[in-house]
XYZ file of C-alpha atoms in Angstrom:
618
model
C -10.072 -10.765 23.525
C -9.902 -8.577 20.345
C -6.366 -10.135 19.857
C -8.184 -13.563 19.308
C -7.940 -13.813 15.000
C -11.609 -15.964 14.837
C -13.570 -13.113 16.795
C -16.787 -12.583 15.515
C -16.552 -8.834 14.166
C -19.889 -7.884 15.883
C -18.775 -9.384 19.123
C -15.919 -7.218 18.434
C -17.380 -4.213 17.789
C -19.175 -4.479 21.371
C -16.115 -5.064 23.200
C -14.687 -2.387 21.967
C -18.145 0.156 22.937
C -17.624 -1.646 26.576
C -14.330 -0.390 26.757
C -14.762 2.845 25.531
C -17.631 3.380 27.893
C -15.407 2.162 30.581
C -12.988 4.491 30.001
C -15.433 7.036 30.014
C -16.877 6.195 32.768
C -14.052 5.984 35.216
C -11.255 7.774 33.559
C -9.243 4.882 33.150
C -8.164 2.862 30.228
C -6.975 -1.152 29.879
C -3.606 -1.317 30.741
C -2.606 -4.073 27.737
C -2.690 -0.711 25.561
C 0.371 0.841 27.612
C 3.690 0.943 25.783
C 6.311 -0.982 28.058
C 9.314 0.310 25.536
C 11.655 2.397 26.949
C 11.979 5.776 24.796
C 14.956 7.591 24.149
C 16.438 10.683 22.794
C 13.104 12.552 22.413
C 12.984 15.489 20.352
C 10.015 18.064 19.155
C 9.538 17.312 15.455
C 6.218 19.650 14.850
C 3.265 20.706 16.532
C -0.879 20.272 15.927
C -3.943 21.773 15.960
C -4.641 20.066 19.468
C -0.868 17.868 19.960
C 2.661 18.281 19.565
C 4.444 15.932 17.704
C 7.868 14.442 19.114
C 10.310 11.480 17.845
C 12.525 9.088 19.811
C 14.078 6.065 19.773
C 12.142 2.960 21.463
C 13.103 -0.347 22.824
C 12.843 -3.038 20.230
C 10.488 -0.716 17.875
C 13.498 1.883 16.659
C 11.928 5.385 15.993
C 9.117 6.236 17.073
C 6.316 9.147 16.464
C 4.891 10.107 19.994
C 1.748 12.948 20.078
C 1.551 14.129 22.700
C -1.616 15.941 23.646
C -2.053 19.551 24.953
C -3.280 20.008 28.552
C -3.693 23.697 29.547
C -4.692 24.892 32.960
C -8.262 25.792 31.934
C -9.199 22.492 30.002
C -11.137 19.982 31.826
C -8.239 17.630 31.483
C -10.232 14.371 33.106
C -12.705 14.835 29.699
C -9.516 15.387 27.787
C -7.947 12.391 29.292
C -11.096 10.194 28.792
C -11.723 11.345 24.501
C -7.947 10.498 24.622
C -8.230 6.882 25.512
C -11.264 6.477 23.258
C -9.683 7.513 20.635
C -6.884 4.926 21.601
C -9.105 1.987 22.218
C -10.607 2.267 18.844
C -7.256 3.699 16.902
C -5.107 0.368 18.164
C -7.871 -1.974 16.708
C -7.754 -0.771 12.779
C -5.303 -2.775 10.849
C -5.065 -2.228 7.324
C -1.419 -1.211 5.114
C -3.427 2.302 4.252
C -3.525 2.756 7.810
C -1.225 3.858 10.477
C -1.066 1.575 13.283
C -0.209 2.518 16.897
C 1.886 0.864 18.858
C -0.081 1.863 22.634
C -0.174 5.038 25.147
C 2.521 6.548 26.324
C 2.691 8.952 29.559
C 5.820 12.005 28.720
C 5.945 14.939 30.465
C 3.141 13.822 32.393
C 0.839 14.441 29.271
C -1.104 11.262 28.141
C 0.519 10.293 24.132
C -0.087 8.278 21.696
C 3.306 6.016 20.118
C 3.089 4.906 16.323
C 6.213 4.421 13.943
C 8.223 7.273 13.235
C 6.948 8.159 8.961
C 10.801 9.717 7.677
C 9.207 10.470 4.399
C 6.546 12.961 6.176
C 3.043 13.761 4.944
C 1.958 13.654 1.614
C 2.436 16.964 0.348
C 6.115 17.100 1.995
C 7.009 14.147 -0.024
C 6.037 14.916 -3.356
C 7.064 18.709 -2.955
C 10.897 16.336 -2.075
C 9.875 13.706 -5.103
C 8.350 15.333 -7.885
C 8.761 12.298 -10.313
C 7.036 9.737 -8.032
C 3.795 8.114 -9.476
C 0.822 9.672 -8.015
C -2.426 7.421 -9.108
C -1.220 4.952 -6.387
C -0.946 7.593 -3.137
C -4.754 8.646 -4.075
C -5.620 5.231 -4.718
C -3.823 3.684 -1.380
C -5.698 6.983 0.522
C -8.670 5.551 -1.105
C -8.082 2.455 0.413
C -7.277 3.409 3.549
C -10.658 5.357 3.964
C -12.771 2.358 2.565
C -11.378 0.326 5.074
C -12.284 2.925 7.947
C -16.041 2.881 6.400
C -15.998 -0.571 6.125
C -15.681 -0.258 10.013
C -18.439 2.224 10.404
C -15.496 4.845 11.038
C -15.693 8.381 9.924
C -12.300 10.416 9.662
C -13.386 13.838 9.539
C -10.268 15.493 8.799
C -9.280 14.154 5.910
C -6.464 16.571 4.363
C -3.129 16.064 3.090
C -1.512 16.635 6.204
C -2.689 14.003 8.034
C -1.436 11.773 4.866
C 1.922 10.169 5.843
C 4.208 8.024 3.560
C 6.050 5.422 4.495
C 9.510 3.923 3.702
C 7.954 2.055 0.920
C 6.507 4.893 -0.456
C 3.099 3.524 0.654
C 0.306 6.069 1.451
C -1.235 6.077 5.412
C -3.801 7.404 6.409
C -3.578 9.269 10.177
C -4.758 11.164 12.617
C -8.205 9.848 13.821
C -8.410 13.017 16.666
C -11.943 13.426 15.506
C -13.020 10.698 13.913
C -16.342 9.162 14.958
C -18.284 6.356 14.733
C -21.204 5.975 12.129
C -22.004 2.746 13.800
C -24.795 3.739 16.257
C -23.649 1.059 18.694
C -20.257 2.084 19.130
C -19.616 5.564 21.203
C -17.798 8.733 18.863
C -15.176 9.397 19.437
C -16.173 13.250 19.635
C -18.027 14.713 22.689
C -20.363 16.817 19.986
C -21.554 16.577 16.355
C -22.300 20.368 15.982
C -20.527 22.515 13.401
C -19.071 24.295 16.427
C -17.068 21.087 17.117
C -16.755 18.982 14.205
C -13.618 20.096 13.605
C -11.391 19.005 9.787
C -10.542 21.965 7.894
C -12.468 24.365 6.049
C -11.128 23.518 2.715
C -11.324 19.936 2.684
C -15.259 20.067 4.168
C -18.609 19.058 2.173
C -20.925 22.475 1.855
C -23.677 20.374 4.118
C -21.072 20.911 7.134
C -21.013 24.697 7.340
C -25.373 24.661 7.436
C -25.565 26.643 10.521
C -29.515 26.709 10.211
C -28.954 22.716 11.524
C -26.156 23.212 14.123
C -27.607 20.133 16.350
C -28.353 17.536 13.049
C -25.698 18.529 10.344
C -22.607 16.220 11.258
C -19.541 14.394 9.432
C -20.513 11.363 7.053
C -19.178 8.419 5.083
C -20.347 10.982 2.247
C -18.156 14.265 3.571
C -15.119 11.858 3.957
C -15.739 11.050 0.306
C -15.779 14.867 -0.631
C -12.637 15.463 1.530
C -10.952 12.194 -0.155
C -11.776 14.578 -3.608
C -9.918 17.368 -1.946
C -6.636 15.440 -0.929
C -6.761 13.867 -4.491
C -6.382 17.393 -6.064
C -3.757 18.200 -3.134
C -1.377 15.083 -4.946
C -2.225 15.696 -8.591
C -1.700 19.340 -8.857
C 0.580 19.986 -6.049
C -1.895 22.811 -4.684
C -4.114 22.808 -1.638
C -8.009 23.140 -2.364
C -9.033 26.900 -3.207
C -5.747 28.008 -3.138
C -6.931 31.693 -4.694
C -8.822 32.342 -1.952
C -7.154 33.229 1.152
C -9.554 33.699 4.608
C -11.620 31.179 5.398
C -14.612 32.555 5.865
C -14.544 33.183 1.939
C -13.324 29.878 1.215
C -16.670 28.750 3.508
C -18.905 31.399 1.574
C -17.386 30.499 -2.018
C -18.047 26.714 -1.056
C -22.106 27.139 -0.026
C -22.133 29.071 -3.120
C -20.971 25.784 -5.622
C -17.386 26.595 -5.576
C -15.092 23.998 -6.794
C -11.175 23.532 -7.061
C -10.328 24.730 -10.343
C -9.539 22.412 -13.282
C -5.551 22.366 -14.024
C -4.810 24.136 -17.307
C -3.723 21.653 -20.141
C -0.312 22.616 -20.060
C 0.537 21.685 -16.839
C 2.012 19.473 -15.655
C -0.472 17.454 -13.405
C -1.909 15.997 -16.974
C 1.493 16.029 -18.195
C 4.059 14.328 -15.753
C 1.826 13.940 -12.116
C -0.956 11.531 -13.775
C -3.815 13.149 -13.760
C -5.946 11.923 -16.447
C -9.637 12.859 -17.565
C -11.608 9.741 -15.762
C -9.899 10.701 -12.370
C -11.047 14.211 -12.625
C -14.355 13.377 -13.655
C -14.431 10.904 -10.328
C -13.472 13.970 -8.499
C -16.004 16.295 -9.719
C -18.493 13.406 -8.665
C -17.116 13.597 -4.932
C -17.769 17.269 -4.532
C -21.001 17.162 -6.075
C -23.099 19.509 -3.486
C -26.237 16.699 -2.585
C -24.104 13.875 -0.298
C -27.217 11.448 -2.016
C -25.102 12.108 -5.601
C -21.586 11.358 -4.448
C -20.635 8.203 -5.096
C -19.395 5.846 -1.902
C -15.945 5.207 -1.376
C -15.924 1.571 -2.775
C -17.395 2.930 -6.062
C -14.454 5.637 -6.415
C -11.959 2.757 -5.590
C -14.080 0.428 -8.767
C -13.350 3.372 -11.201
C -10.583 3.765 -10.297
C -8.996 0.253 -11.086
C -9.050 1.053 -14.688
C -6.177 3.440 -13.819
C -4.408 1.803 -11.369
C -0.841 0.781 -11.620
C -1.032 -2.290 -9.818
C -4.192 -3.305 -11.585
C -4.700 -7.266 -12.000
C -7.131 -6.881 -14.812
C -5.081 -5.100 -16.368
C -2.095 -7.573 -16.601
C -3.916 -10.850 -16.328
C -6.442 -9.481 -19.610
C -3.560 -9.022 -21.614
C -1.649 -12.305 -20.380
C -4.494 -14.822 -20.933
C -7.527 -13.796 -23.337
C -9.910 -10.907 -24.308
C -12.358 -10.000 -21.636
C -10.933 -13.355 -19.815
C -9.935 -13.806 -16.113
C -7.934 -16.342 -14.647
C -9.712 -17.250 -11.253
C -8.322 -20.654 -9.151
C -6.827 -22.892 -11.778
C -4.467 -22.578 -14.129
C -1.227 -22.738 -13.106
C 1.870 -24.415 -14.185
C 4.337 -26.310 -11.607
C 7.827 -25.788 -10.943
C 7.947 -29.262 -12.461
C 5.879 -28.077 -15.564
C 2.851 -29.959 -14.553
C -0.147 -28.780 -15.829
C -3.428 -27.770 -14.471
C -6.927 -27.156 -15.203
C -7.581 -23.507 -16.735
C -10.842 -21.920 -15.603
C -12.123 -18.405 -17.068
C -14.973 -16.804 -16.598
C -16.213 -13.177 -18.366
C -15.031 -10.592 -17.447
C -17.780 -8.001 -18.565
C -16.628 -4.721 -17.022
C -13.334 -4.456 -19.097
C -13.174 -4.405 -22.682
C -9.260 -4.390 -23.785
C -7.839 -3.956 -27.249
C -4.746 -5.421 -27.788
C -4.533 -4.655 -31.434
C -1.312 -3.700 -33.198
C -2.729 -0.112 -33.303
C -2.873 0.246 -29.741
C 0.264 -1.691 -28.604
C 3.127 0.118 -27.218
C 6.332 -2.015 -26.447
C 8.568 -0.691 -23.547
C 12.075 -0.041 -23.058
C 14.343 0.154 -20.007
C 15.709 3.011 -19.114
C 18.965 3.913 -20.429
C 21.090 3.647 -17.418
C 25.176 2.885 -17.079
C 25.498 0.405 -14.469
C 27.065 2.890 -12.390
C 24.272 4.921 -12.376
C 22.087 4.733 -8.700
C 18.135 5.376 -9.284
C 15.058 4.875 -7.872
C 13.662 2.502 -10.540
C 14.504 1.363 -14.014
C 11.852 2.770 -16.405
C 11.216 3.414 -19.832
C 12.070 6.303 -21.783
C 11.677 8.254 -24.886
C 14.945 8.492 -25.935
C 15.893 5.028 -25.738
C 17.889 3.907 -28.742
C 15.765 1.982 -31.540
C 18.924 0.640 -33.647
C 19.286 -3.293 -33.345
C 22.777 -4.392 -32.543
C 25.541 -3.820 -30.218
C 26.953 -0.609 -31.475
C 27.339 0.948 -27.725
C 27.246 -1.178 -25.074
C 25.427 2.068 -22.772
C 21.949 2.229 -24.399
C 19.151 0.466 -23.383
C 17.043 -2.404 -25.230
C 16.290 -1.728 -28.662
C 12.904 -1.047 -28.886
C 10.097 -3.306 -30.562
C 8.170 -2.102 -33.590
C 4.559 -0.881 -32.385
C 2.428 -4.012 -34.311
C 4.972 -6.087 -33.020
C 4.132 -8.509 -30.024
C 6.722 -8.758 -27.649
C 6.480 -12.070 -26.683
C 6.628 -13.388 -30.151
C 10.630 -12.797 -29.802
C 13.082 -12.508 -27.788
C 13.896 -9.284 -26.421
C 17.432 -8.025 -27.776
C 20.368 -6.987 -25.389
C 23.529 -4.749 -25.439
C 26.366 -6.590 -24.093
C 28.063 -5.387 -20.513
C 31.665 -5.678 -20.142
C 32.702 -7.250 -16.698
C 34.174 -3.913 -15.897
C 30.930 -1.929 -16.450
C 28.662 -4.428 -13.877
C 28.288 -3.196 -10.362
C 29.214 -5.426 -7.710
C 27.256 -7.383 -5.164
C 24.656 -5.514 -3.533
C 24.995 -5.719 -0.276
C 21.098 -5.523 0.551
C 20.978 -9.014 -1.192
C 20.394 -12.629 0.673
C 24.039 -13.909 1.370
C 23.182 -17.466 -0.254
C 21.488 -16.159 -3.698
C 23.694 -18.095 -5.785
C 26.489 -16.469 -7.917
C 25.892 -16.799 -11.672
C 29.838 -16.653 -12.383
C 31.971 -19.594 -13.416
C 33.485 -20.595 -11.113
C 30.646 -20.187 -8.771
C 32.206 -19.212 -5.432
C 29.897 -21.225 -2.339
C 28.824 -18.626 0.387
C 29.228 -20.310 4.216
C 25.782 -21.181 5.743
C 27.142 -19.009 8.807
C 26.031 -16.071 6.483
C 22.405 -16.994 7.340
C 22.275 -18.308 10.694
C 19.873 -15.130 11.893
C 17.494 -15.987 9.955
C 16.867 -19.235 10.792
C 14.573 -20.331 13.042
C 15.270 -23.115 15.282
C 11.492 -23.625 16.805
C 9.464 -26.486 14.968
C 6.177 -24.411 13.341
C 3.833 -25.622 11.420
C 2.516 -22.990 8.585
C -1.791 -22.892 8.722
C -3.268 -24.626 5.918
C -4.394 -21.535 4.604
C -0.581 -20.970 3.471
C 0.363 -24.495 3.359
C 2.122 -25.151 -0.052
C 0.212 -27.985 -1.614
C 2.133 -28.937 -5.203
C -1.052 -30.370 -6.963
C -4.218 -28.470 -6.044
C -2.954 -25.029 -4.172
C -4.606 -23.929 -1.343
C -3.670 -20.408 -1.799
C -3.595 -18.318 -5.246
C -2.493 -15.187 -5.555
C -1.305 -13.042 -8.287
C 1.735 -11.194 -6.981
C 1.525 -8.069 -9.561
C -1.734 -7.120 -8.386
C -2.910 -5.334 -5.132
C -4.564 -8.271 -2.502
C -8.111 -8.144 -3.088
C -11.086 -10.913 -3.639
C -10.583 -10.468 -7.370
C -6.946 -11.177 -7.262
C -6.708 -13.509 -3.949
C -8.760 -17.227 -3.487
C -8.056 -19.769 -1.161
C -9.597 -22.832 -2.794
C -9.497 -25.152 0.875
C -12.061 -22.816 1.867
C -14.646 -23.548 -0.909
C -16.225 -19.732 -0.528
C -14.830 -16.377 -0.746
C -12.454 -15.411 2.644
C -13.245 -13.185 5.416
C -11.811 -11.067 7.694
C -11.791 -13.848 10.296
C -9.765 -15.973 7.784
C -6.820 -13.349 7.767
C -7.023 -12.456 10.911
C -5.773 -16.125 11.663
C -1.850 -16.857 13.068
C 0.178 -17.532 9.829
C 1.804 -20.213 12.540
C 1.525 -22.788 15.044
C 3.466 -21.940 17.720
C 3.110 -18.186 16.672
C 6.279 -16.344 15.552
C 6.949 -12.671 15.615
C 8.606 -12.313 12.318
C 9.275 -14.190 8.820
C 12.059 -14.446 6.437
C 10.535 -15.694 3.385
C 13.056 -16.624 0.434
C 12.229 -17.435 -3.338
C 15.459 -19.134 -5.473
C 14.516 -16.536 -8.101
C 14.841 -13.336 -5.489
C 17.824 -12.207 -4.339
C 16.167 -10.554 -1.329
C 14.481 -11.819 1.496
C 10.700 -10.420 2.330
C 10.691 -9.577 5.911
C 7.359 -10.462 7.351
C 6.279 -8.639 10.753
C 3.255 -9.456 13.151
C 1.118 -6.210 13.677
C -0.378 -7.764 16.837
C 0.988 -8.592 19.825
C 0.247 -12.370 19.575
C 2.217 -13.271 16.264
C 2.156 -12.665 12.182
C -1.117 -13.378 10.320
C -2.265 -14.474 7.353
C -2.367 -10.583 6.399
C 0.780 -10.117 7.407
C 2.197 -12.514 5.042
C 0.194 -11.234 2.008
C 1.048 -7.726 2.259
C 4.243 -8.167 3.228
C 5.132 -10.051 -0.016
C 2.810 -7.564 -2.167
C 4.558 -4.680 -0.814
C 8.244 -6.192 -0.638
C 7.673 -7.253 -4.625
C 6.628 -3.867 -5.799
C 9.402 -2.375 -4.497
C 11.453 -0.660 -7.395
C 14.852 -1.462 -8.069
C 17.507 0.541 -9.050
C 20.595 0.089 -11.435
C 22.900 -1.773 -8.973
C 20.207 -4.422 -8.403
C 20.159 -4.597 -12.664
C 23.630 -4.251 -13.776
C 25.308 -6.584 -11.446
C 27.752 -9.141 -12.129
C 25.566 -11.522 -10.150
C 22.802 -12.003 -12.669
C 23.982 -12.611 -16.219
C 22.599 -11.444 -19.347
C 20.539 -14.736 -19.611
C 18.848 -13.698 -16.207
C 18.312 -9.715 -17.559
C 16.782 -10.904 -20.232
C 14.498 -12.942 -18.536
C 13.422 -10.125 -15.888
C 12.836 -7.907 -18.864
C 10.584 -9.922 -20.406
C 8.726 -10.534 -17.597
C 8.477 -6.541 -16.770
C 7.289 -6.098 -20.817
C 4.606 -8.449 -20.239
C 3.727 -7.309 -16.819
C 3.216 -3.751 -18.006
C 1.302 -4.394 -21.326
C -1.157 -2.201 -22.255
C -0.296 -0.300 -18.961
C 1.226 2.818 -20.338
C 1.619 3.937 -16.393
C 2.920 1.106 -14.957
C 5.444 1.112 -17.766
C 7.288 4.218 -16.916
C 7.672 2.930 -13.487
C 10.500 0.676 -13.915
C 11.244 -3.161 -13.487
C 9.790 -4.245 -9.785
C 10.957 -7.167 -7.914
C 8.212 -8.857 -8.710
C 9.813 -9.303 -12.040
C 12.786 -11.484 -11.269
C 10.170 -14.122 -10.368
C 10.028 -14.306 -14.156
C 7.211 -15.855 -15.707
C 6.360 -17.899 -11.640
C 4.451 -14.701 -10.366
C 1.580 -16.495 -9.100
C 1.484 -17.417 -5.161
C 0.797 -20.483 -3.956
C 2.429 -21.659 -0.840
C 5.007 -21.519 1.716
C 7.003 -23.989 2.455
C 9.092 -25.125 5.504
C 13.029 -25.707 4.847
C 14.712 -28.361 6.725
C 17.034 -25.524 8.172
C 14.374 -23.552 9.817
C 13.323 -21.144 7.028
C 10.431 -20.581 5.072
C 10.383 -20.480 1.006
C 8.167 -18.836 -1.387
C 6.255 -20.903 -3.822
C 5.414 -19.785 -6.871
C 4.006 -20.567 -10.841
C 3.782 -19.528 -14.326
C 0.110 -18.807 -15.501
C -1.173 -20.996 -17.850
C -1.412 -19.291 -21.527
């Protein structure tokens, strides 16, 4: 039943209390949550307060993170048993990108476990400790995320820290480890046997001062508010590199210092969380609102994420302020077609953003300097990039524009690449991305035969590409929210029933979506059992377009300067007035040119599934 996408979310919210109590009741737990898969070549990665932590290799799911929980001889192991499967039952439900999903329960060793995908990059603080240089404002703003999702849900974490932060393969921040999460929804069970401070559980550092009042042992107990505090915490985890209180070391000070209005300490002005991590005056001051001492004065969740937009990298006000107007917001119209048709423009104020784009405050970008030969993780600007106009050396970047200058009122200059300095064909591209050489040398169709798809589907209408009055919009430089994502069929604002509806009819397990722009495919995957949804489809393209590119994608033979200079352009108008966002490099979102703006799929008589897309209207 909670697999059905047009559940009502209170009926689902009592299904899942039934099956908790259930479980409770009689030790059992649904079998539909049992992972089938076959899992190989187990080995102990780590260990847990209350789990160990092994990896293998599963069936048709490739590696896998199974915890495993500890059973000793003097536990009560039927109550173990039973908080396990709660925390199952309500764990397998949450679907968000923030999150980490779980893939069912798992019986090794003959110790109940729980299987979700195997996270290579780690937690959090592993990662950037390993990648100093990556951008940090998105990891606290994708944690962010995560948690407001989990409220949103009337779920409480509890032990929020940067340990149970994992990353991705995309980079992406996920939020784990709901062991003692509970419920702030009265009607749905916790998923704790106790709300005393003896068994709240978290971590000292990371907890609100109003946890550690032993005066109200039986009243005192997590909140949205605490999680909001511990959010705070994690934040100065990723922008200083330290973990909260780091001076003190026994935790019994750490809880004294903390009752007392003790604070993680400011970073000095020399270092270099202000000067290389991104920390920046506005998110400390959000932070010093989160531990303020009175939960009543923090602010919620939803308000940290709305401050913290102004900052955000993947910000659409940001981009679509400086593309269209001042204090103007594109919202459905306004779109050009692929035929240059023209559409109806509709703005509306924006009040709560208030942009400059003066000469004085402009900043024009450069690419990196980078020899084609050169592998990175993105291309991005950089201070020493060569200013001098011409083709002197054909090594340095793109001269750079004069500060009043606007970029798009010329063309952006390029150093010529000799043939010999391009990088070859990437092999991670789509075999039939055409060739840009003369001759142009045809690739066979066999080349793509996987990933067509022989079944007749028909795409919702949701998704449907319709070439005169979209049905979907969606600006593919900014994160999926209501502010950046409308579907004008529906006449209102969508729902969570709306995504939660099959992207197909008859379902299909996975997507290969193309665009004649990309040279990649976006892999779309269903995150429940019965087939990929309308949310699987729009993260799956945001995250596969922010993906950074590196070098070989750039300098490649297969492009053309015509083409670079077109993706550059796109990238200097993408990250106007974005000083962040500029040092991060070209994305892939920005060999969609100028047609960033999603409005469709469409079915290809061969069985796969293009991208539509369109310029916004200036």
């Amino acid at each position: 039943l909670l697999d059905q996408p047009d559940l009502d979310e209170q009926l689902s919210r009592h299904i899942i209390v039934s099956a908790q109590r259930i479980s409770v009741k009689t030790g059992l737990y649904p079998v539909c949550h049992e992972l089938k898969n076959e899992i190989e070549d187990v080995k102990q990665a780590g260990a847990g307060g209350q789990a160990d932590i092994y990896n293998g290799k599963a069936q048709g799911l490739g590696r896998v993170c199974i915890k495993a929980m500890r059973v000793f001889e003097t536990m009560d192991k039927e109550l173990v048993f039973k908080q396990f499967w709660k925390e199952v039952i309500l764990w397998e439900q949450l679907c968000h990108p923030n999150i980490i999903p779980v893939y069912g329960l798992y019986r090794f060793q003959d110790r109940p476990c729980i299987v979700a995908p195997w996270m290579e990059n780690g937690n959090i603080t592993k990662y950037l400790k390993q990648n100093p240089e990556i951008p940090r404002l998105p990891l606290a703003v994708g944690v962010a995320r995560g948690l407001y999702y989990l409220h949103d849900k009337g779920i409480i974490h509890g032990d929020l820290k940067g340990s149970n932060i994992l990353v991705d393969d995309e980079g992406i921040a996920r939020v784990a480890d709901f062991g003692i999460s509970s419920i702030f929804d009265p009607q749905i069970l916790s998923l704790t046997s106790h709300s005393g401070a003896a068994s709240r559980g978290g971590t000292i550092r990371w907890q609100a001062p109003e946890l550690f009042d032993m005066q109200n042992d039986t009243v005192v107990k997590n909140s949205k508010k605490s999680d909001v505090y511990a959010w705070a915490c994690v934040c100065y985890e990723i922008f200083t590199g330290c973990i909260p209180l780091n001076h003190l070391l026994n935790d019994a000070t750490v809880l004294y210092q903390v009752k007392m209005g003790a604070r993680p300490s400011r970073p000095l002005s020399s270092s270099e969380s202000w000067s290389s991590w991104g920390l920046t005056e506005d998110i400390w001051l959000i932070m010093e609102d989160c531990w303020k001492a009175q939960p009543s004065d923090r602010p919620t969740i939803g308000s940290v994420l709305n401050r913290l937009r102004s900052n955000e990298m993947y910000s659409m006000v940001e981009v679509l302020d400086n593309l269209v107007s001042k204090n103007k917001l594109i919202t459905v119209m306004g779109l050009k077609g692929e035929q240059g048709d023209d559409h109806q423009l509709t703005t509306h104020q924006n009040a709560g953003h208030n942009h400059d784009n003066g000469p004085e405050n402009y900043n024009q970008p450069n690419l990196h300097t980078l020899r084609p030969d050169t592998e990175t993780t993105s291309l991005a600007p950089t201070s020493e990039s060569s200013s001098t106009e011409g083709f002197e050396d054909p090594t340095l970047g793109l001269p750079q524009l004069q500060e009043w200058e606007d970029p798009m009122e010329r063309t952006i200059n390029f150093q010529p690449y000799n043939t010999e300095n391009l990088a070859k064909r990437p092999r991670n591209w789509r075999p039939d991305y055409p060739k840009t050489l003369i001759p142009r040398i045809p690739w066979p169709r066999s080349d793509i035969e996987e990933f067509k798809d022989p079944i007749k589907r028909m795409i919702i209408p949701l998704l449907d590409y319709n070439p005169r009055y979209p049905n979907v919009i969606y600006e593919l430089c900014s994160y999926p929210e209501p502010q950046t994502l409308s579907f004008p069929i529906l006449g209102r604002i969508y729902n969570h029933t709306d995504f939660n509806q099959l992207a197909t009819n008859p379902p299909v397990d996975q997507m290969w979506l193309f665009h004649p722009l990309l040279p990649w495919y976006i892999d779309v995957h269903k995150i429940i059992q019965k087939g990929v949804m309308v949310q699987d489809v729009i993260m799956d393209v945001h995250m596969g377009l922010q993906t950074q590119i590196n070098a070989r994608d750039y300098f490649t033979e297969e492009l053309g300067s015509k083409t670079r200079k077109k993706i550059a352009t796109a990238y200097a108008r993408r990250t106007q007035g974005d000083n962040q966002e500029k040092g991060n490099g070209i994305r892939k979102v920005d060999y969609l040119e100028e047609k960033n703006v999603f409005v469709g799929l469409v079915r290809t008589k061969d069985g796969m599934w293009e991208m539509k897309t369109r310029s916004v209207l200036r």
